[in-house]
């Protein structure tokens, strides 16, 4: 009885602490973003978000995100498939390298690409001859986004595939099924929810990426500014209404993704039972 | 004499890194037989099964199925039915789709698939589970579905990896006789892996005993049981007590061969209380009961005879024996072995003419 009362007190203390922490660290700033965005009324808000530069930045962010997610989905599937289904030398190395973007600062990721594809690089003459510009152009932004987000999908799939083992795939192979049939009918149903969850995380991270993209973009307004970069630009120019208005769009996108994430997590769990 | 084998392994070797899982494996199996691959865990029996299926590749040697060397034939083209230890049913497909899977892959027409799946479900007696998912079935039902799925494409060879390991004792007993009947009804050549000697002896037509990557002995359950060839088999089969110097026991003093160690099985020991009529008064030892254990259908006794512990059994109806009691012990037969071979030795009282039988 006493034990229960005590743990009851501890429970409420912990709940209160978490609630206050979240309120101060997250909810208050979010409310502040919205208040500031609408501070001067609805009209300036609408003007700020329909500004051609703002629209261009939204478009670029969506483009980079979609490309990064598609590329990383394919890469993530292949990487986790080969890591979990085969034994080979250097497997540990690959599996560690996949985590690299999580540990390297995004600024450094950006600089790596500047060194690899920039003027100093031995690749530069060839790229120039082929008329491909990467640095300070959209391809650079896409590359940086891909780099920063590539662990997310494979990290979600690998544990699921490891837990599922190889038996079902072997059973299917013994019955004469080819690789594609095995993937479609046996493997994919296993990883469906994990994959979607990974895609959601990857999307969220790709939309918000600032550091690496900042290094590679060159900050050309209306050309290579993504939403986070554009927000920073407005903020540096003391256009608080504009900055927070565009921020609010990013926040809304993030919240949609958060809801999606919860739904997927719930469906995934239910599916496992 | 060259027999007409359906499945044959010739000098097959297989290593995983520095661990040699199969050492010079050779054996042949006739068509329609049910074979048990028996051995302790890590003895290489599953590796043999997986090489036959094409899930592992042999380092050297030939694997021959139906007269064709299949070393380079991929698993998907060998036409083998395989039942996995934990069944490996497709979790996200219904029972119907599970059984239909192999037929769909082989592009059977739809109506034929339906007919075949229904036939298989009838065969295993689970017609009403067609729409269920594997996690809605009991362990025994999953086993039957796995069996139906493996047999649906009409394989010529069925391989089963520890088919009874994942079900509880009661169901296991039922499934054993069920599987035995099914396989002889279908008439498919089958090989199953097990570490349980009772299972192998009860189910198999022929047993292949493996140990440390080698084949120790091949024979019918009766042969294996009565005539162990190697020291390993002598000790592995039955519930043997190992005796360091068997010549100390009455009736075995003058036994030939250089072996000194022997395995003594409880079924070859007769225990009588003092005062009970002795079947063989000659060559009977006395011993002290150290432990008695109730085993349900019988009483298991641990008896110290000439400083050696022997395990023996008495029926529930026999007069009870208590710990510390001195009893008469008669050993009918032992399996003596040296480092190379095993020999059956009978008690001299059974063979010599001057023994008195009352």
Short mmCIF file of C-alpha atoms in Angstrom, two decimals, chain B residues 32-34 147 164 174-186 201-206:
data_model
loop_
_atom_site.label_atom_id
_atom_site.label_comp_id
_atom_site.label_asym_id
_atom_site.label_seq_id
_atom_site.Cartn_x
_atom_site.Cartn_y
_atom_site.Cartn_z
CA UNK B 32 10.83 -44.11 -50.70
CA UNK B 33 12.78 -44.55 -47.46
CA UNK B 34 12.36 -42.40 -44.37
CA UNK B 147 4.38 -30.13 -44.09
CA UNK B 164 9.29 -31.83 -33.76
CA UNK B 174 1.09 -37.45 -31.78
CA UNK B 175 2.93 -35.73 -34.60
CA UNK B 176 5.57 -38.45 -34.78
CA UNK B 177 3.16 -41.20 -35.63
CA UNK B 178 1.14 -38.81 -37.80
CA UNK B 179 4.22 -37.86 -39.83
CA UNK B 180 5.27 -41.47 -40.15
CA UNK B 181 1.85 -42.38 -41.59
CA UNK B 182 1.70 -39.32 -43.87
CA UNK B 183 5.09 -39.98 -45.39
CA UNK B 184 4.39 -43.62 -46.07
CA UNK B 185 0.98 -42.67 -47.53
CA UNK B 186 2.54 -40.08 -49.87
CA UNK B 201 14.29 -44.93 -33.52
CA UNK B 202 10.53 -44.60 -33.57
CA UNK B 203 10.09 -42.79 -36.88
CA UNK B 204 12.95 -43.71 -39.21
CA UNK B 205 13.39 -46.72 -41.49
CA UNK B 206 17.10 -46.14 -41.32
#
